[in-house]
Amino acid sequence: MHRAYRYRFYPTDAQAQQLARTFGCVRHVYNWALDLRSTAWSASKERVNYHETARRLALLKTDAEKSWLNDVSSVALQQSLRHLDKGLANFFAGRAKYPRFKSKRDNVQAASYMTNGFTLRDSRLTLAKHDAPLDVRWSRPLPADAKISSVTVTRDAANRYHVSILLDETVVPLPQSDRAVGVDMGLAHLAITSDGQKIDNPKHLARKLARIQRWQRKLARKREAAKAALGLEGKKVPKGTRIPRSNNAAKMSRRIAKIHAAVRDARRDHLHKVSTIIIRENQAVCVEDLAVTNMVKNRNLASAIQDAGWRELRSMLEYKAALYGRQFEVVSRWLPSSKRCSACGYTMESLPLSVREWTCPHCGTGHDRDINAAKNILAAGLAQLREHSTAGHAGMHACQAPKGAT
Ligand SMILES: [Zn+2]
């Protein structure tokens, strides 16, 4: 099972320059090879494969005008050719769009290294053509016997650097637990478990969101003004038209990207802790189908963040369950999880969203709305698991870690 571990790092000025050179060369080589392969095909129906591009790259590097390509790691350049090859293969298999040219304006700049392009010893990660290790913040330990398959370095729109280390991991089942848990997505809380835990996004996110929203409104007004200056007031912008942006506006959108990134990171850290605890403590984890949780439509930024948080928590639970030999069960969408009494099964005719606590008229049990829903999800999930096992599937789902999962 492949799994990525992502860490922030802080390059020195010299390292940042070397990385900028590398990103530039990686982009250049990618675009050069994309052009080469596309042109060969459209002009003479000739298929240029990866090995041929690698051979021609070696020639290109001997060209005096392209000698700067030798200043960066050749491994990163080769990886760029491999990425293109994969992109084209995906296109021809009908899995993806045709690869597009990379731009220095793209939000994320990246370079990948196979194992011959870096060294990692005693937490010191040094890339090829770098004379010192990167200052990596090892926010969680790499598994001791980890088999590394590649390392990817990125710089995002907020000018932050991350290294993503891809590991080949074997499933390590945790000791059996006799506990199971249901997880419900809430409105007041991000998620609620059947054993009464209420999981929120970290509190400080709300304040940051308010700031982002204020700046985004300002930015939108600036953009409208720029459109009006082009005579496009209130109209759709035709394709290919660039709306000019002031330095101030560019600075503001960088600040917005920075806060967004900080919000994302803080949330991810938090959800990692929460999901690890849930998986460690329970043999089975049951969640509601995402289609149901789509009731939180993206009406505004706050609910979009809530939605993203839920998706992230769910995907973490799913791949950690696979990694640690736990069961992960999704219950079907029509379950009246909120309105049914988890003690006796009586179903209320209606239960307005504003009602947070209620008492079952049939058996008299007092309920917290969300915990009751989580208990129903657990019961339904366990019933489904029993069904699977009597049907001979043993109730286990082979799940893969989603790509890019950290
Ligand atoms: Zn009842």
Tab-separated table of C-alpha atoms and ligand atoms in Angstrom:
chain	number	residue	atom	x	y	z
A	1	MET	CA	0.000	0.000	0.000
A	2	HIS	CA	1.365	3.406	-0.983
A	3	ARG	CA	1.093	6.212	1.465
A	4	ALA	CA	2.433	9.751	1.462
A	5	TYR	CA	3.890	11.548	4.462
A	6	ARG	CA	3.917	15.299	4.022
A	7	TYR	CA	6.098	17.736	5.933
A	8	ARG	CA	6.724	21.447	5.844
A	9	PHE	CA	10.268	22.628	5.317
A	10	TYR	CA	12.063	25.962	5.348
A	11	PRO	CA	14.714	26.346	2.648
A	12	THR	CA	17.683	28.680	3.006
A	13	ASP	CA	17.920	31.414	0.370
A	14	ALA	CA	20.386	29.299	-1.580
A	15	GLN	CA	18.126	26.236	-1.397
A	16	ALA	CA	15.071	28.294	-2.423
A	17	GLN	CA	17.024	29.527	-5.446
A	18	GLN	CA	18.134	26.023	-6.355
A	19	LEU	CA	14.542	24.793	-6.007
A	20	ALA	CA	13.238	27.651	-8.157
A	21	ARG	CA	15.807	26.657	-10.819
A	22	THR	CA	14.726	23.023	-10.517
A	23	PHE	CA	11.001	23.837	-10.805
A	24	GLY	CA	11.780	25.953	-13.871
A	25	CYS	CA	13.839	23.207	-15.549
A	26	VAL	CA	11.275	20.521	-14.685
A	27	ARG	CA	8.569	22.691	-16.266
A	28	HIS	CA	10.723	23.417	-19.294
A	29	VAL	CA	11.549	19.751	-19.894
A	30	TYR	CA	7.927	18.715	-19.410
A	31	ASN	CA	6.660	21.299	-21.895
A	32	TRP	CA	9.472	20.504	-24.345
A	33	ALA	CA	8.640	16.783	-24.265
A	34	LEU	CA	4.881	17.395	-24.455
A	35	ASP	CA	5.434	19.537	-27.534
A	36	LEU	CA	7.800	16.935	-28.999
A	37	ARG	CA	5.379	14.071	-28.513
A	38	SER	CA	2.272	16.014	-29.615
A	39	THR	CA	3.971	17.366	-32.742
A	40	ALA	CA	5.441	13.998	-33.734
A	41	TRP	CA	2.000	12.490	-33.477
A	42	SER	CA	0.021	15.205	-35.290
A	43	ALA	CA	2.655	15.687	-38.018
A	44	SER	CA	3.600	12.098	-38.854
A	45	LYS	CA	1.589	9.812	-36.539
A	46	GLU	CA	4.884	8.937	-34.902
A	47	ARG	CA	4.776	7.727	-31.307
A	48	VAL	CA	7.639	9.017	-29.204
A	49	ASN	CA	7.882	7.017	-25.999
A	50	TYR	CA	9.483	7.770	-22.642
A	51	HIS	CA	12.840	6.187	-23.541
A	52	GLU	CA	13.061	8.217	-26.715
A	53	THR	CA	12.339	11.479	-24.830
A	54	ALA	CA	14.987	10.519	-22.256
A	55	ARG	CA	17.521	9.895	-25.059
A	56	ARG	CA	16.721	13.236	-26.702
A	57	LEU	CA	16.890	15.014	-23.332
A	58	ALA	CA	20.477	13.781	-22.943
A	59	LEU	CA	21.234	15.346	-26.350
A	60	LEU	CA	19.415	18.553	-25.450
A	61	LYS	CA	21.612	18.925	-22.367
A	62	THR	CA	24.745	18.960	-24.548
A	63	ASP	CA	23.320	21.949	-26.459
A	64	ALA	CA	25.291	25.037	-25.356
A	65	GLU	CA	22.090	27.116	-25.210
A	66	LYS	CA	20.467	24.646	-22.829
A	67	SER	CA	23.480	24.040	-20.621
A	68	TRP	CA	21.549	25.474	-17.643
A	69	LEU	CA	19.601	22.207	-17.568
A	70	ASN	CA	22.764	20.653	-16.090
A	71	ASP	CA	22.525	22.887	-13.009
A	72	VAL	CA	19.658	20.855	-11.569
A	73	SER	CA	19.156	17.207	-10.650
A	74	SER	CA	18.892	14.971	-13.703
A	75	VAL	CA	16.675	12.647	-11.653
A	76	ALA	CA	14.046	15.402	-11.282
A	77	LEU	CA	14.129	16.012	-15.053
A	78	GLN	CA	13.695	12.314	-15.797
A	79	GLN	CA	10.799	12.149	-13.348
A	80	SER	CA	9.185	14.993	-15.250
A	81	LEU	CA	9.370	12.895	-18.434
A	82	ARG	CA	7.861	9.952	-16.546
A	83	HIS	CA	4.982	12.101	-15.255
A	84	LEU	CA	4.253	13.198	-18.799
A	85	ASP	CA	4.392	9.595	-19.972
A	86	LYS	CA	1.891	8.603	-17.290
A	87	GLY	CA	-0.335	11.581	-18.151
A	88	LEU	CA	-0.432	10.581	-21.815
A	89	ALA	CA	-1.028	6.916	-20.951
A	90	ASN	CA	-3.976	8.004	-18.790
A	91	PHE	CA	-5.290	10.097	-21.653
A	92	PHE	CA	-5.067	7.241	-24.152
A	93	ALA	CA	-6.774	4.919	-21.669
A	94	GLY	CA	-9.644	7.425	-21.430
A	95	ARG	CA	-8.921	8.152	-17.755
A	96	ALA	CA	-7.800	11.760	-18.065
A	97	LYS	CA	-7.754	14.869	-20.223
A	98	TYR	CA	-4.856	15.549	-22.555
A	99	PRO	CA	-1.909	16.928	-20.533
A	100	ARG	CA	-1.597	20.698	-20.647
A	101	PHE	CA	1.512	22.827	-20.657
A	102	LYS	CA	2.819	23.842	-17.250
A	103	SER	CA	3.172	27.502	-16.368
A	104	LYS	CA	5.168	29.424	-13.784
A	105	ARG	CA	1.798	30.908	-12.831
A	106	ASP	CA	0.484	27.480	-11.736
A	107	ASN	CA	-0.471	27.443	-8.047
A	108	VAL	CA	1.821	24.587	-7.165
A	109	GLN	CA	5.336	24.065	-8.460
A	110	ALA	CA	6.736	20.581	-8.000
A	111	ALA	CA	9.745	18.368	-8.570
A	112	SER	CA	9.996	14.642	-7.832
A	113	TYR	CA	13.015	12.528	-7.031
A	114	MET	CA	13.407	8.776	-7.200
A	115	THR	CA	15.610	7.129	-4.578
A	116	ASN	CA	18.777	7.931	-6.560
A	117	GLY	CA	17.975	11.664	-6.344
A	118	PHE	CA	18.245	12.205	-2.570
A	119	THR	CA	19.665	10.809	0.630
A	120	LEU	CA	17.751	10.417	3.872
A	121	ARG	CA	19.795	9.469	6.912
A	122	ASP	CA	19.013	10.200	10.569
A	123	SER	CA	16.211	12.582	9.585
A	124	ARG	CA	18.543	14.533	7.304
A	125	LEU	CA	17.019	14.806	3.837
A	126	THR	CA	19.412	16.086	1.187
A	127	LEU	CA	18.347	16.477	-2.446
A	128	ALA	CA	20.697	15.962	-5.386
A	129	LYS	CA	22.543	19.188	-6.345
A	130	HIS	CA	21.955	20.572	-2.839
A	131	ASP	CA	24.946	20.890	-0.527
A	132	ALA	CA	23.005	20.808	2.760
A	133	PRO	CA	20.002	18.932	4.171
A	134	LEU	CA	16.603	20.620	4.101
A	135	ASP	CA	15.238	22.057	7.338
A	136	VAL	CA	12.283	19.659	7.541
A	137	ARG	CA	9.784	19.876	10.436
A	138	TRP	CA	9.189	16.195	11.147
A	139	SER	CA	5.703	16.688	12.560
A	140	ARG	CA	5.185	12.940	12.815
A	141	PRO	CA	7.782	10.187	12.620
A	142	LEU	CA	8.334	8.196	9.461
A	143	PRO	CA	7.772	4.495	10.162
A	144	ALA	CA	11.130	3.037	11.200
A	145	ASP	CA	11.373	0.331	8.522
A	146	ALA	CA	9.856	2.541	5.818
A	147	LYS	CA	10.628	1.708	2.199
A	148	ILE	CA	10.699	5.034	0.366
A	149	SER	CA	9.666	4.989	-3.267
A	150	SER	CA	9.957	8.713	-4.084
A	151	VAL	CA	10.141	12.237	-2.699
A	152	THR	CA	8.226	15.218	-4.105
A	153	VAL	CA	9.028	18.813	-3.243
A	154	THR	CA	6.402	21.525	-3.744
A	155	ARG	CA	6.044	25.283	-3.406
A	156	ASP	CA	2.486	26.614	-3.196
A	157	ALA	CA	0.850	29.956	-3.964
A	158	ALA	CA	1.497	31.098	-0.393
A	159	ASN	CA	5.220	30.491	-0.960
A	160	ARG	CA	5.317	27.563	1.450
A	161	TYR	CA	7.442	24.499	0.866
A	162	HIS	CA	6.481	20.896	1.535
A	163	VAL	CA	8.131	17.589	0.991
A	164	SER	CA	5.930	14.580	0.377
A	165	ILE	CA	7.593	11.229	1.020
A	166	LEU	CA	5.900	8.292	-0.661
A	167	LEU	CA	6.258	5.028	1.238
A	168	ASP	CA	5.569	1.458	0.374
A	169	GLU	CA	3.799	0.324	3.515
A	170	THR	CA	2.640	-3.068	4.610
A	171	VAL	CA	-0.606	-3.459	6.513
A	172	VAL	CA	0.001	-3.813	10.236
A	173	PRO	CA	-3.155	-5.041	11.942
A	174	LEU	CA	-3.710	-3.529	15.390
A	175	PRO	CA	-4.664	-5.856	18.238
A	176	GLN	CA	-8.349	-6.835	18.024
A	177	SER	CA	-10.757	-4.526	19.823
A	178	ASP	CA	-14.316	-5.457	20.808
A	179	ARG	CA	-15.545	-1.915	20.278
A	180	ALA	CA	-17.314	-0.387	17.289
A	181	VAL	CA	-18.337	3.191	16.635
A	182	GLY	CA	-20.755	5.155	14.454
A	183	VAL	CA	-19.768	8.611	13.183
A	184	ASP	CA	-22.347	11.203	12.175
A	185	MET	CA	-21.672	14.475	10.472
A	186	GLY	CA	-23.187	17.352	12.361
A	187	LEU	CA	-24.039	20.954	11.743
A	188	ALA	CA	-23.141	22.309	15.147
A	189	HIS	CA	-20.097	19.998	15.265
A	190	LEU	CA	-18.009	18.603	12.452
A	191	ALA	CA	-18.713	15.044	13.557
A	192	ILE	CA	-20.228	13.200	16.509
A	193	THR	CA	-19.511	9.623	17.542
A	194	SER	CA	-21.957	7.131	18.989
A	195	ASP	CA	-19.900	7.059	22.192
A	196	GLY	CA	-20.511	10.770	22.653
A	197	GLN	CA	-17.360	12.453	21.321
A	198	LYS	CA	-17.959	15.745	19.574
A	199	ILE	CA	-15.332	16.575	16.976
A	200	ASP	CA	-14.923	20.144	15.795
A	201	ASN	CA	-12.696	22.011	13.466
A	202	PRO	CA	-10.159	23.822	15.648
A	203	LYS	CA	-11.789	26.937	17.121
A	204	HIS	CA	-9.434	29.543	15.738
A	205	LEU	CA	-10.507	28.715	12.173
A	206	ALA	CA	-13.705	30.768	12.508
A	207	ARG	CA	-11.766	33.997	13.139
A	208	LYS	CA	-9.449	33.316	10.217
A	209	LEU	CA	-12.416	32.599	7.954
A	210	ALA	CA	-13.990	35.943	8.801
A	211	ARG	CA	-10.735	37.627	7.757
A	212	ILE	CA	-10.550	35.673	4.486
A	213	GLN	CA	-14.131	36.594	3.650
A	214	ARG	CA	-13.492	40.298	4.270
A	215	TRP	CA	-10.470	40.248	1.961
A	216	GLN	CA	-12.195	38.204	-0.691
A	217	ARG	CA	-15.009	40.760	-0.847
A	218	LYS	CA	-12.441	43.530	-1.262
A	219	LEU	CA	-10.678	41.565	-3.976
A	220	ALA	CA	-13.953	40.896	-5.810
A	221	ARG	CA	-14.723	44.632	-5.788
A	222	LYS	CA	-11.278	45.382	-7.246
A	223	ARG	CA	-11.825	42.794	-9.971
A	224	GLU	CA	-15.231	44.258	-10.841
A	225	ALA	CA	-13.629	47.702	-11.114
A	226	ALA	CA	-10.917	46.306	-13.425
A	227	LYS	CA	-13.598	44.605	-15.542
A	228	ALA	CA	-15.579	47.855	-15.748
A	229	ALA	CA	-12.439	49.605	-17.002
A	230	LEU	CA	-12.361	47.070	-19.877
A	231	GLY	CA	-16.029	47.710	-20.595
A	232	LEU	CA	-17.042	44.284	-19.274
A	233	GLU	CA	-19.139	45.474	-16.332
A	234	GLY	CA	-21.395	42.638	-15.100
A	235	LYS	CA	-20.551	40.515	-18.158
A	236	LYS	CA	-18.895	37.139	-18.468
A	237	VAL	CA	-15.201	37.417	-19.225
A	238	PRO	CA	-14.435	36.009	-22.702
A	239	LYS	CA	-11.932	33.164	-22.752
A	240	GLY	CA	-8.358	34.305	-23.092
A	241	THR	CA	-8.988	37.782	-21.664
A	242	ARG	CA	-6.645	38.706	-18.836
A	243	ILE	CA	-8.096	41.055	-16.255
A	244	PRO	CA	-5.208	43.289	-15.187
A	245	ARG	CA	-4.393	43.043	-11.482
A	246	SER	CA	-2.735	45.685	-9.339
A	247	ASN	CA	0.252	44.807	-7.172
A	248	ASN	CA	-1.968	45.374	-4.164
A	249	ALA	CA	-4.545	42.904	-5.407
A	250	ALA	CA	-1.830	40.330	-6.120
A	251	LYS	CA	-0.423	40.830	-2.615
A	252	MET	CA	-3.883	40.447	-1.110
A	253	SER	CA	-4.592	37.206	-2.956
A	254	ARG	CA	-1.231	35.835	-1.752
A	255	ARG	CA	-2.257	36.684	1.816
A	256	ILE	CA	-5.595	34.949	1.302
A	257	ALA	CA	-3.815	31.866	-0.068
A	258	LYS	CA	-1.559	31.895	2.994
A	259	ILE	CA	-4.455	31.917	5.464
A	260	HIS	CA	-6.286	29.253	3.470
A	261	ALA	CA	-3.186	27.084	3.605
A	262	ALA	CA	-2.796	27.590	7.356
A	263	VAL	CA	-6.461	26.715	7.872
A	264	ARG	CA	-6.046	23.550	5.798
A	265	ASP	CA	-2.924	22.469	7.654
A	266	ALA	CA	-4.364	23.060	11.108
A	267	ARG	CA	-7.478	21.126	10.184
A	268	ARG	CA	-5.532	18.245	8.699
A	269	ASP	CA	-3.294	17.909	11.767
A	270	HIS	CA	-6.312	17.908	14.016
A	271	LEU	CA	-8.208	15.344	11.922
A	272	HIS	CA	-5.141	13.067	11.842
A	273	LYS	CA	-5.137	12.946	15.633
A	274	VAL	CA	-8.894	12.375	15.827
A	275	SER	CA	-8.992	9.660	13.146
A	276	THR	CA	-6.011	7.800	14.619
A	277	ILE	CA	-7.712	7.638	18.021
A	278	ILE	CA	-10.998	6.415	16.520
A	279	ILE	CA	-9.252	3.694	14.501
A	280	ARG	CA	-7.044	2.586	17.403
A	281	GLU	CA	-10.003	2.208	19.771
A	282	ASN	CA	-12.505	0.506	17.476
A	283	GLN	CA	-12.609	-2.672	15.424
A	284	ALA	CA	-15.319	-1.282	13.139
A	285	VAL	CA	-16.116	2.281	12.095
A	286	CYS	CA	-19.475	3.060	10.485
A	287	VAL	CA	-20.211	6.296	8.646
A	288	GLU	CA	-23.116	7.740	6.734
A	289	ASP	CA	-23.120	7.860	2.940
A	290	LEU	CA	-21.683	11.144	1.690
A	291	ALA	CA	-24.747	11.778	-0.487
A	292	VAL	CA	-26.687	12.391	2.719
A	293	THR	CA	-24.150	14.772	4.113
A	294	ASN	CA	-24.423	16.805	0.939
A	295	MET	CA	-27.381	18.430	2.648
A	296	VAL	CA	-24.718	20.894	3.714
A	297	LYS	CA	-24.531	22.496	0.315
A	298	ASN	CA	-21.755	24.972	-0.244
A	299	ARG	CA	-23.825	27.985	0.621
A	300	ASN	CA	-20.854	29.858	1.994
A	301	LEU	CA	-17.212	29.482	2.820
A	302	ALA	CA	-17.849	28.266	6.359
A	303	SER	CA	-20.040	25.366	5.241
A	304	ALA	CA	-17.621	24.573	2.409
A	305	ILE	CA	-14.873	24.223	4.991
A	306	GLN	CA	-17.157	22.070	7.146
A	307	ASP	CA	-17.859	19.897	4.122
A	308	ALA	CA	-14.169	19.599	3.236
A	309	GLY	CA	-13.392	18.688	6.838
A	310	TRP	CA	-15.925	15.902	6.779
A	311	ARG	CA	-14.590	14.492	3.504
A	312	GLU	CA	-11.065	14.599	4.837
A	313	LEU	CA	-11.997	12.894	8.111
A	314	ARG	CA	-13.867	10.205	6.230
A	315	SER	CA	-11.023	9.456	3.838
A	316	MET	CA	-8.551	9.315	6.735
A	317	LEU	CA	-10.790	6.854	8.580
A	318	GLU	CA	-11.086	4.756	5.432
A	319	TYR	CA	-7.389	4.416	4.660
A	320	LYS	CA	-6.331	4.049	8.284
A	321	ALA	CA	-8.908	1.277	8.638
A	322	ALA	CA	-7.300	-0.461	5.648
A	323	LEU	CA	-3.820	0.120	7.029
A	324	TYR	CA	-4.539	-1.205	10.512
A	325	GLY	CA	-6.882	-4.054	9.604
A	326	ARG	CA	-10.088	-2.418	10.855
A	327	GLN	CA	-13.520	-2.556	9.250
A	328	PHE	CA	-14.945	0.519	7.554
A	329	GLU	CA	-18.625	0.436	6.662
A	330	VAL	CA	-20.751	3.011	4.845
A	331	VAL	CA	-24.445	2.853	5.662
A	332	SER	CA	-27.015	3.466	2.969
A	333	ARG	CA	-28.516	6.841	2.365
A	334	TRP	CA	-32.163	6.393	3.234
A	335	LEU	CA	-31.575	5.685	6.908
A	336	PRO	CA	-33.715	8.075	9.043
A	337	SER	CA	-30.788	8.358	11.442
A	338	SER	CA	-31.897	11.522	13.217
A	339	LYS	CA	-35.585	10.793	13.675
A	340	ARG	CA	-35.328	7.221	14.918
A	341	CYS	CA	-34.994	6.422	18.609
A	342	SER	CA	-31.812	4.384	18.957
A	343	ALA	CA	-33.177	2.704	22.098
A	344	CYS	CA	-36.502	1.326	20.840
A	345	GLY	CA	-36.622	2.006	17.084
A	346	TYR	CA	-39.609	4.346	17.216
A	347	THR	CA	-39.407	6.887	14.365
A	348	MET	CA	-40.586	10.461	14.864
A	349	GLU	CA	-42.659	11.961	12.093
A	350	SER	CA	-40.616	15.118	12.079
A	351	LEU	CA	-37.735	16.535	14.044
A	352	PRO	CA	-36.886	20.121	13.048
A	353	LEU	CA	-33.151	20.908	12.809
A	354	SER	CA	-33.486	23.368	15.668
A	355	VAL	CA	-34.360	20.546	18.090
A	356	ARG	CA	-31.030	19.487	19.609
A	357	GLU	CA	-32.435	17.299	22.387
A	358	TRP	CA	-35.597	15.246	22.474
A	359	THR	CA	-37.361	12.530	24.435
A	360	CYS	CA	-38.757	9.443	22.744
A	361	PRO	CA	-42.578	9.455	23.204
A	362	HIS	CA	-42.590	5.658	23.053
A	363	CYS	CA	-39.906	4.571	25.511
A	364	GLY	CA	-39.094	7.834	27.274
A	365	THR	CA	-35.363	7.801	26.497
A	366	GLY	CA	-33.797	11.266	26.394
A	367	HIS	CA	-31.615	11.869	23.303
A	368	ASP	CA	-28.938	14.234	22.147
A	369	ARG	CA	-29.920	14.636	18.507
A	370	ASP	CA	-26.482	13.966	17.018
A	371	ILE	CA	-25.342	11.185	19.355
A	372	ASN	CA	-28.642	9.400	18.707
A	373	ALA	CA	-28.017	9.658	14.949
A	374	ALA	CA	-24.493	8.269	15.372
A	375	LYS	CA	-25.898	5.336	17.385
A	376	ASN	CA	-28.319	4.563	14.547
A	377	ILE	CA	-25.483	4.682	12.031
A	378	LEU	CA	-23.525	2.257	14.191
A	379	ALA	CA	-26.480	-0.153	14.448
A	380	ALA	CA	-27.113	-0.037	10.692
A	381	GLY	CA	-23.428	-0.448	9.916
A	382	LEU	CA	-23.072	-3.466	12.195
A	383	ALA	CA	-26.167	-5.022	10.603
A	384	GLN	CA	-24.598	-4.545	7.150
A	385	LEU	CA	-21.337	-6.099	8.345
A	386	ARG	CA	-23.225	-9.141	9.669
A	387	GLU	CA	-24.998	-9.425	6.321
A	388	HIS	CA	-21.673	-9.368	4.468
A	389	SER	CA	-20.212	-12.053	6.683
A	390	THR	CA	-23.208	-14.398	6.354
A	391	ALA	CA	-23.065	-13.798	2.598
A	392	GLY	CA	-19.523	-15.094	2.767
A	393	HIS	CA	-17.660	-11.853	2.126
A	394	ALA	CA	-16.353	-11.915	5.679
A	395	GLY	CA	-17.366	-8.283	5.903
A	396	MET	CA	-13.988	-6.978	4.880
A	397	HIS	CA	-13.503	-4.400	2.194
A	398	ALA	CA	-10.225	-4.202	0.447
A	399	CYS	CA	-9.657	-0.487	0.420
A	400	GLN	CA	-6.750	1.403	-0.979
A	401	ALA	CA	-5.435	4.598	0.473
A	402	PRO	CA	-6.746	7.408	-1.707
A	403	LYS	CA	-4.034	8.997	-3.811
A	404	GLY	CA	-2.256	11.758	-2.033
A	405	ALA	CA	-3.610	10.717	1.346
A	406	THR	CA	-1.392	11.785	4.188
B	1	ZN	ZN	-37.661	5.067	22.095
